[in-house]
Amino acid sequence: MTKKIELLVVAGFERSGTSMLTRTLNAHPDIKMTFEFGNCHRFDLCLHEHLTNLRTQWWKRRIVQNYRKNNNRWAQWKNRFASRSFVKRYRRGVSVASEDIVSAEVVRTVLSEIFPNVSVVGDKHPKYCREIDRLAADEITKTLVIFRDVRDVAVSYAEMVAAGKWQEVEVASSQVEMASEWVATIESMFRNADQVCMLRYEDIVHYPSRELVKLGEWLNVDPELFPTGGFKGTSVGRFKDALTPMEVGEIENVAKLSMQKAGYI
């Protein structure tokens, strides 16, 4: 009999640490997460729509990655081949397991077959933060939300846009618009606080051991097997030097109440 595993979704507003968190999860021997595959966006699509919506461009950004960010070239190629193999196996598996509608149970069943030796598997994608209400209501899916100070998010967000790294995605046209979207994520997270696990970016970079114990207990895995090194708090509070007082004021005018809920002011 194929072992059933927990289906985990990692959500968080852009530039809030979803990749860092997912690499940490993947360092645990009982967890296997993919990077922005998109197979948890909707659980009511027919098979054709589900397969069409998957991100299969594994050669641009590996869907299957090791937990270390700076791998050597050989490790990068291994990840690339692993991503290609995963996409093929997933498409074949979901085609067999699905009875037209691809439900969360179908996704979990297929991933259980691909990764039979772990107890938690899933996908991370920043865009899942727009779907927290739906994900929290799903009885099969466990949702982990990481959040970060909106002012630091604004700095990192602007840097990514300026560098042209988000040419293929829709981005906010201003810091005020970005802050409004951040507020929507935070409010959705707190609205579903009893159904999701909330993790502050600042807490995990400053107190990784404490936060990973909480995370391990929530996922029912041994927290001692998480790596606690490699977390850097240097990006916390960057807005103090990178944003003008006027820019900070504009963001806080939009996000003040949600920032208070999250403990930032």
C-alpha positions as YAML, in Angstrom:
chain: A
units: angstrom
residues:
- id: 1
  name: MET
  ca: [0.00, 0.00, 0.00]
- id: 2
  name: THR
  ca: [1.26, 3.49, -0.89]
- id: 3
  name: LYS
  ca: [1.90, 5.54, 2.22]
- id: 4
  name: LYS
  ca: [-0.18, 8.70, 2.52]
- id: 5
  name: ILE
  ca: [1.78, 11.83, 3.31]
- id: 6
  name: GLU
  ca: [0.92, 15.34, 4.39]
- id: 7
  name: LEU
  ca: [0.33, 17.78, 1.54]
- id: 8
  name: LEU
  ca: [2.01, 21.08, 2.48]
- id: 9
  name: VAL
  ca: [1.68, 24.44, 0.75]
- id: 10
  name: VAL
  ca: [4.18, 27.21, 1.53]
- id: 11
  name: ALA
  ca: [2.72, 30.66, 0.90]
- id: 12
  name: GLY
  ca: [3.98, 34.17, 1.45]
- id: 13
  name: PHE
  ca: [4.02, 37.55, -0.22]
- id: 14
  name: GLU
  ca: [6.82, 38.06, -2.75]
- id: 15
  name: ARG
  ca: [10.25, 38.66, -1.18]
- id: 16
  name: SER
  ca: [9.13, 37.35, 2.21]
- id: 17
  name: GLY
  ca: [11.40, 34.31, 2.47]
- id: 18
  name: THR
  ca: [9.42, 31.50, 0.82]
- id: 19
  name: SER
  ca: [12.52, 30.20, -0.99]
- id: 20
  name: MET
  ca: [14.67, 30.34, 2.14]
- id: 21
  name: LEU
  ca: [12.02, 28.50, 4.10]
- id: 22
  name: THR
  ca: [11.52, 25.86, 1.42]
- id: 23
  name: ARG
  ca: [15.24, 25.14, 1.19]
- id: 24
  name: THR
  ca: [15.21, 24.63, 4.96]
- id: 25
  name: LEU
  ca: [12.25, 22.26, 4.68]
- id: 26
  name: ASN
  ca: [14.03, 20.29, 1.96]
- id: 27
  name: ALA
  ca: [17.03, 19.82, 4.24]
- id: 28
  name: HIS
  ca: [14.86, 17.64, 6.47]
- id: 29
  name: PRO
  ca: [14.95, 13.95, 5.46]
- id: 30
  name: ASP
  ca: [11.18, 13.55, 5.96]
- id: 31
  name: ILE
  ca: [10.16, 16.49, 3.75]
- id: 32
  name: LYS
  ca: [10.25, 17.05, -0.01]
- id: 33
  name: MET
  ca: [9.04, 20.34, -1.48]
- id: 34
  name: THR
  ca: [9.00, 21.60, -5.06]
- id: 35
  name: PHE
  ca: [9.66, 25.18, -6.13]
- id: 36
  name: GLU
  ca: [6.79, 27.00, -7.82]
- id: 37
  name: PHE
  ca: [5.45, 24.00, -9.72]
- id: 38
  name: GLY
  ca: [1.92, 25.36, -9.25]
- id: 39
  name: ASN
  ca: [0.11, 22.06, -8.70]
- id: 40
  name: CYS
  ca: [-1.74, 23.40, -5.63]
- id: 41
  name: HIS
  ca: [-3.21, 26.55, -7.17]
- id: 42
  name: ARG
  ca: [-6.66, 25.04, -7.69]
- id: 43
  name: PHE
  ca: [-8.18, 21.70, -6.75]
- id: 44
  name: ASP
  ca: [-11.29, 21.93, -8.91]
- id: 45
  name: LEU
  ca: [-9.77, 21.90, -12.37]
- id: 46
  name: CYS
  ca: [-10.25, 19.21, -14.98]
- id: 47
  name: LEU
  ca: [-7.18, 17.21, -15.89]
- id: 48
  name: HIS
  ca: [-6.45, 19.18, -19.06]
- id: 49
  name: GLU
  ca: [-6.63, 22.55, -17.27]
- id: 50
  name: HIS
  ca: [-4.52, 21.29, -14.38]
- id: 51
  name: LEU
  ca: [-1.75, 20.06, -16.67]
- id: 52
  name: THR
  ca: [-1.90, 23.25, -18.75]
- id: 53
  name: ASN
  ca: [-1.43, 25.43, -15.67]
- id: 54
  name: LEU
  ca: [1.64, 23.60, -14.38]
- id: 55
  name: ARG
  ca: [5.00, 25.29, -14.69]
- id: 56
  name: THR
  ca: [7.01, 22.79, -16.68]
- id: 57
  name: GLN
  ca: [9.94, 25.06, -17.65]
- id: 58
  name: TRP
  ca: [12.29, 23.20, -15.34]
- id: 59
  name: TRP
  ca: [15.32, 24.35, -17.36]
- id: 60
  name: LYS
  ca: [14.72, 28.01, -16.42]
- id: 61
  name: ARG
  ca: [14.30, 27.41, -12.70]
- id: 62
  name: ARG
  ca: [14.65, 23.98, -11.22]
- id: 63
  name: ILE
  ca: [11.42, 22.68, -9.72]
- id: 64
  name: VAL
  ca: [13.36, 20.16, -7.66]
- id: 65
  name: GLN
  ca: [16.24, 21.73, -5.72]
- id: 66
  name: ASN
  ca: [18.63, 20.90, -2.92]
- id: 67
  name: TYR
  ca: [18.43, 23.01, 0.17]
- id: 68
  name: ARG
  ca: [21.69, 24.90, -0.40]
- id: 69
  name: LYS
  ca: [21.25, 27.98, -2.57]
- id: 70
  name: ASN
  ca: [24.76, 28.09, -4.08]
- id: 71
  name: ASN
  ca: [25.29, 24.62, -5.46]
- id: 72
  name: ASN
  ca: [28.22, 23.70, -7.65]
- id: 73
  name: ARG
  ca: [27.65, 23.16, -11.36]
- id: 74
  name: TRP
  ca: [27.35, 19.37, -11.05]
- id: 75
  name: ALA
  ca: [24.70, 19.74, -8.33]
- id: 76
  name: GLN
  ca: [22.80, 22.22, -10.49]
- id: 77
  name: TRP
  ca: [22.74, 19.74, -13.36]
- id: 78
  name: LYS
  ca: [21.54, 17.01, -11.02]
- id: 79
  name: ASN
  ca: [18.70, 19.28, -9.91]
- id: 80
  name: ARG
  ca: [17.87, 20.02, -13.54]
- id: 81
  name: PHE
  ca: [17.64, 16.34, -14.46]
- id: 82
  name: ALA
  ca: [15.67, 15.63, -11.28]
- id: 83
  name: SER
  ca: [13.21, 18.38, -12.22]
- id: 84
  name: ARG
  ca: [12.72, 16.95, -15.71]
- id: 85
  name: SER
  ca: [12.14, 13.49, -14.31]
- id: 86
  name: PHE
  ca: [9.72, 14.82, -11.69]
- id: 87
  name: VAL
  ca: [7.60, 16.69, -14.27]
- id: 88
  name: LYS
  ca: [7.29, 13.59, -16.43]
- id: 89
  name: ARG
  ca: [6.37, 11.35, -13.51]
- id: 90
  name: TYR
  ca: [3.88, 13.84, -12.11]
- id: 91
  name: ARG
  ca: [2.07, 14.35, -15.42]
- id: 92
  name: ARG
  ca: [1.88, 10.61, -15.97]
- id: 93
  name: GLY
  ca: [0.75, 9.94, -12.40]
- id: 94
  name: VAL
  ca: [-1.96, 12.56, -12.28]
- id: 95
  name: SER
  ca: [-3.28, 11.39, -15.65]
- id: 96
  name: VAL
  ca: [-3.72, 7.89, -14.22]
- id: 97
  name: ALA
  ca: [-5.01, 8.88, -10.76]
- id: 98
  name: SER
  ca: [-7.44, 11.61, -11.81]
- id: 99
  name: GLU
  ca: [-11.07, 10.97, -12.65]
- id: 100
  name: ASP
  ca: [-11.30, 14.19, -14.67]
- id: 101
  name: ILE
  ca: [-11.12, 16.56, -11.65]
- id: 102
  name: VAL
  ca: [-7.70, 16.92, -10.04]
- id: 103
  name: SER
  ca: [-8.44, 17.19, -6.30]
- id: 104
  name: ALA
  ca: [-6.05, 17.69, -3.40]
- id: 105
  name: GLU
  ca: [-6.34, 13.96, -2.72]
- id: 106
  name: VAL
  ca: [-5.20, 13.20, -6.28]
- id: 107
  name: VAL
  ca: [-2.21, 15.52, -5.90]
- id: 108
  name: ARG
  ca: [-1.30, 13.95, -2.57]
- id: 109
  name: THR
  ca: [-1.64, 10.42, -3.98]
- id: 110
  name: VAL
  ca: [0.62, 11.16, -6.93]
- id: 111
  name: LEU
  ca: [3.26, 12.86, -4.81]
- id: 112
  name: SER
  ca: [3.14, 9.92, -2.39]
- id: 113
  name: GLU
  ca: [4.10, 7.64, -5.25]
- id: 114
  name: ILE
  ca: [6.90, 9.90, -6.47]
- id: 115
  name: PHE
  ca: [8.34, 10.50, -2.99]
- id: 116
  name: PRO
  ca: [7.44, 7.36, -1.00]
- id: 117
  name: ASN
  ca: [10.10, 7.78, 1.70]
- id: 118
  name: VAL
  ca: [8.99, 11.11, 3.18]
- id: 119
  name: SER
  ca: [6.07, 12.13, 5.38]
- id: 120
  name: VAL
  ca: [5.54, 15.68, 4.06]
- id: 121
  name: VAL
  ca: [5.55, 16.87, 0.47]
- id: 122
  name: GLY
  ca: [4.21, 19.89, -1.35]
- id: 123
  name: ASP
  ca: [4.95, 23.05, -3.27]
- id: 124
  name: LYS
  ca: [5.97, 26.60, -2.50]
- id: 125
  name: HIS
  ca: [4.79, 29.59, -4.47]
- id: 126
  name: PRO
  ca: [4.42, 33.25, -3.46]
- id: 127
  name: LYS
  ca: [1.15, 33.43, -5.39]
- id: 128
  name: TYR
  ca: [-0.43, 30.93, -3.00]
- id: 129
  name: CYS
  ca: [-0.74, 33.89, -0.61]
- id: 130
  name: ARG
  ca: [-3.67, 35.07, -2.76]
- id: 131
  name: GLU
  ca: [-5.42, 31.78, -2.06]
- id: 132
  name: ILE
  ca: [-5.06, 31.43, 1.71]
- id: 133
  name: ASP
  ca: [-8.83, 31.41, 2.30]
- id: 134
  name: ARG
  ca: [-9.27, 28.49, -0.10]
- id: 135
  name: LEU
  ca: [-6.24, 26.57, 1.10]
- id: 136
  name: ALA
  ca: [-7.13, 27.01, 4.78]
- id: 137
  name: ALA
  ca: [-10.59, 25.56, 4.14]
- id: 138
  name: ASP
  ca: [-9.18, 22.44, 2.45]
- id: 139
  name: GLU
  ca: [-9.16, 19.49, 4.85]
- id: 140
  name: ILE
  ca: [-6.25, 17.73, 3.16]
- id: 141
  name: THR
  ca: [-3.85, 20.61, 2.67]
- id: 142
  name: LYS
  ca: [-1.64, 22.07, 5.41]
- id: 143
  name: THR
  ca: [-0.80, 25.73, 4.77]
- id: 144
  name: LEU
  ca: [2.35, 27.42, 6.04]
- id: 145
  name: VAL
  ca: [2.52, 31.20, 5.63]
- id: 146
  name: ILE
  ca: [5.72, 33.19, 6.07]
- id: 147
  name: PHE
  ca: [5.43, 36.97, 6.39]
- id: 148
  name: ARG
  ca: [7.90, 39.85, 6.57]
- id: 149
  name: ASP
  ca: [7.93, 43.56, 7.41]
- id: 150
  name: VAL
  ca: [6.25, 45.30, 4.47]
- id: 151
  name: ARG
  ca: [8.88, 48.05, 4.48]
- id: 152
  name: ASP
  ca: [11.70, 45.56, 3.93]
- id: 153
  name: VAL
  ca: [9.54, 43.76, 1.38]
- id: 154
  name: ALA
  ca: [9.24, 47.08, -0.49]
- id: 155
  name: VAL
  ca: [13.04, 47.41, -0.67]
- id: 156
  name: SER
  ca: [13.63, 43.88, -1.94]
- id: 157
  name: TYR
  ca: [10.61, 44.08, -4.25]
- id: 158
  name: ALA
  ca: [11.92, 47.27, -5.88]
- id: 159
  name: GLU
  ca: [15.37, 45.75, -6.34]
- id: 160
  name: MET
  ca: [13.96, 42.74, -8.16]
- id: 161
  name: VAL
  ca: [11.85, 44.90, -10.46]
- id: 162
  name: ALA
  ca: [14.77, 47.25, -11.18]
- id: 163
  name: ALA
  ca: [17.02, 44.30, -12.01]
- id: 164
  name: GLY
  ca: [14.48, 43.01, -14.52]
- id: 165
  name: LYS
  ca: [14.18, 39.66, -12.78]
- id: 166
  name: TRP
  ca: [10.38, 39.72, -12.84]
- id: 167
  name: GLN
  ca: [9.83, 40.37, -16.53]
- id: 168
  name: GLU
  ca: [7.47, 37.41, -16.89]
- id: 169
  name: VAL
  ca: [5.19, 38.15, -13.93]
- id: 170
  name: GLU
  ca: [2.74, 40.88, -13.10]
- id: 171
  name: VAL
  ca: [4.16, 43.29, -10.52]
- id: 172
  name: ALA
  ca: [2.72, 46.18, -8.55]
- id: 173
  name: SER
  ca: [3.09, 49.56, -10.23]
- id: 174
  name: SER
  ca: [3.98, 51.41, -7.02]
- id: 175
  name: GLN
  ca: [4.98, 50.86, -3.40]
- id: 176
  name: VAL
  ca: [1.48, 51.87, -2.33]
- id: 177
  name: GLU
  ca: [-0.07, 49.22, -4.57]
- id: 178
  name: MET
  ca: [2.43, 46.66, -3.31]
- id: 179
  name: ALA
  ca: [1.61, 47.58, 0.30]
- id: 180
  name: SER
  ca: [-2.11, 47.17, -0.40]
- id: 181
  name: GLU
  ca: [-1.50, 43.67, -1.73]
- id: 182
  name: TRP
  ca: [0.64, 42.86, 1.32]
- id: 183
  name: VAL
  ca: [-2.22, 43.99, 3.57]
- id: 184
  name: ALA
  ca: [-4.60, 41.64, 1.76]
- id: 185
  name: THR
  ca: [-2.22, 38.73, 2.41]
- id: 186
  name: ILE
  ca: [-1.76, 39.58, 6.10]
- id: 187
  name: GLU
  ca: [-5.48, 40.01, 6.69]
- id: 188
  name: SER
  ca: [-6.21, 36.70, 4.96]
- id: 189
  name: MET
  ca: [-3.56, 35.01, 7.09]
- id: 190
  name: PHE
  ca: [-4.94, 36.33, 10.38]
- id: 191
  name: ARG
  ca: [-8.49, 35.57, 9.27]
- id: 192
  name: ASN
  ca: [-7.45, 31.92, 9.02]
- id: 193
  name: ALA
  ca: [-5.08, 31.89, 11.98]
- id: 194
  name: ASP
  ca: [-6.64, 28.74, 13.43]
- id: 195
  name: GLN
  ca: [-6.18, 26.78, 10.19]
- id: 196
  name: VAL
  ca: [-2.70, 27.86, 9.05]
- id: 197
  name: CYS
  ca: [0.78, 28.00, 10.56]
- id: 198
  name: MET
  ca: [2.18, 31.55, 10.62]
- id: 199
  name: LEU
  ca: [5.91, 32.21, 10.64]
- id: 200
  name: ARG
  ca: [7.59, 35.62, 10.89]
- id: 201
  name: TYR
  ca: [10.63, 36.05, 8.66]
- id: 202
  name: GLU
  ca: [12.39, 38.10, 11.33]
- id: 203
  name: ASP
  ca: [11.87, 35.39, 13.95]
- id: 204
  name: ILE
  ca: [13.28, 32.56, 11.87]
- id: 205
  name: VAL
  ca: [16.43, 34.45, 10.86]
- id: 206
  name: HIS
  ca: [17.12, 35.62, 14.43]
- id: 207
  name: TYR
  ca: [15.86, 32.59, 16.39]
- id: 208
  name: PRO
  ca: [15.99, 29.62, 13.99]
- id: 209
  name: SER
  ca: [16.23, 26.90, 16.64]
- id: 210
  name: ARG
  ca: [13.14, 28.11, 18.49]
- id: 211
  name: GLU
  ca: [11.06, 28.60, 15.36]
- id: 212
  name: LEU
  ca: [12.07, 25.30, 13.77]
- id: 213
  name: VAL
  ca: [11.03, 23.43, 16.90]
- id: 214
  name: LYS
  ca: [7.56, 24.94, 16.53]
- id: 215
  name: LEU
  ca: [7.52, 24.09, 12.83]
- id: 216
  name: GLY
  ca: [8.63, 20.51, 13.42]
- id: 217
  name: GLU
  ca: [5.90, 19.98, 16.01]
- id: 218
  name: TRP
  ca: [3.27, 21.38, 13.64]
- id: 219
  name: LEU
  ca: [4.44, 19.10, 10.80]
- id: 220
  name: ASN
  ca: [4.93, 16.14, 13.13]
- id: 221
  name: VAL
  ca: [8.59, 15.69, 12.12]
- id: 222
  name: ASP
  ca: [11.73, 15.68, 14.24]
- id: 223
  name: PRO
  ca: [12.82, 19.35, 14.57]
- id: 224
  name: GLU
  ca: [16.35, 18.29, 15.44]
- id: 225
  name: LEU
  ca: [16.85, 17.26, 11.81]
- id: 226
  name: PHE
  ca: [16.38, 20.81, 10.49]
- id: 227
  name: PRO
  ca: [19.61, 22.78, 9.83]
- id: 228
  name: THR
  ca: [19.88, 25.87, 12.03]
- id: 229
  name: GLY
  ca: [22.86, 27.46, 10.28]
- id: 230
  name: GLY
  ca: [22.88, 29.75, 7.28]
- id: 231
  name: PHE
  ca: [20.22, 32.18, 8.45]
- id: 232
  name: LYS
  ca: [21.23, 35.83, 8.12]
- id: 233
  name: GLY
  ca: [19.48, 38.77, 9.74]
- id: 234
  name: THR
  ca: [21.31, 41.38, 7.70]
- id: 235
  name: SER
  ca: [18.26, 42.07, 5.54]
- id: 236
  name: VAL
  ca: [16.09, 42.94, 8.53]
- id: 237
  name: GLY
  ca: [15.51, 46.68, 8.82]
- id: 238
  name: ARG
  ca: [17.11, 47.60, 5.50]
- id: 239
  name: PHE
  ca: [14.28, 50.02, 4.83]
- id: 240
  name: LYS
  ca: [15.81, 52.45, 7.35]
- id: 241
  name: ASP
  ca: [18.62, 53.22, 4.91]
- id: 242
  name: ALA
  ca: [16.97, 52.33, 1.60]
- id: 243
  name: LEU
  ca: [13.65, 54.23, 1.85]
- id: 244
  name: THR
  ca: [13.03, 57.92, 2.36]
- id: 245
  name: PRO
  ca: [10.83, 59.06, 5.25]
- id: 246
  name: MET
  ca: [8.16, 59.96, 2.69]
- id: 247
  name: GLU
  ca: [8.23, 56.46, 1.18]
- id: 248
  name: VAL
  ca: [8.03, 54.87, 4.63]
- id: 249
  name: GLY
  ca: [5.09, 57.14, 5.47]
- id: 250
  name: GLU
  ca: [3.22, 56.20, 2.30]
- id: 251
  name: ILE
  ca: [3.62, 52.50, 3.06]
- id: 252
  name: GLU
  ca: [2.62, 52.87, 6.70]
- id: 253
  name: ASN
  ca: [-0.45, 54.92, 5.80]
- id: 254
  name: VAL
  ca: [-1.70, 51.96, 3.78]
- id: 255
  name: ALA
  ca: [-0.51, 49.11, 5.99]
- id: 256
  name: LYS
  ca: [-0.54, 50.52, 9.54]
- id: 257
  name: LEU
  ca: [-3.32, 48.37, 11.01]
- id: 258
  name: SER
  ca: [-1.97, 45.16, 9.50]
- id: 259
  name: MET
  ca: [1.57, 46.06, 10.60]
- id: 260
  name: GLN
  ca: [0.26, 46.44, 14.14]
- id: 261
  name: LYS
  ca: [-1.36, 43.00, 13.99]
- id: 262
  name: ALA
  ca: [1.91, 41.51, 12.76]
- id: 263
  name: GLY
  ca: [3.94, 43.29, 15.46]
- id: 264
  name: TYR
  ca: [5.92, 45.64, 13.24]
- id: 265
  name: ILE
  ca: [4.74, 48.93, 14.79]
...
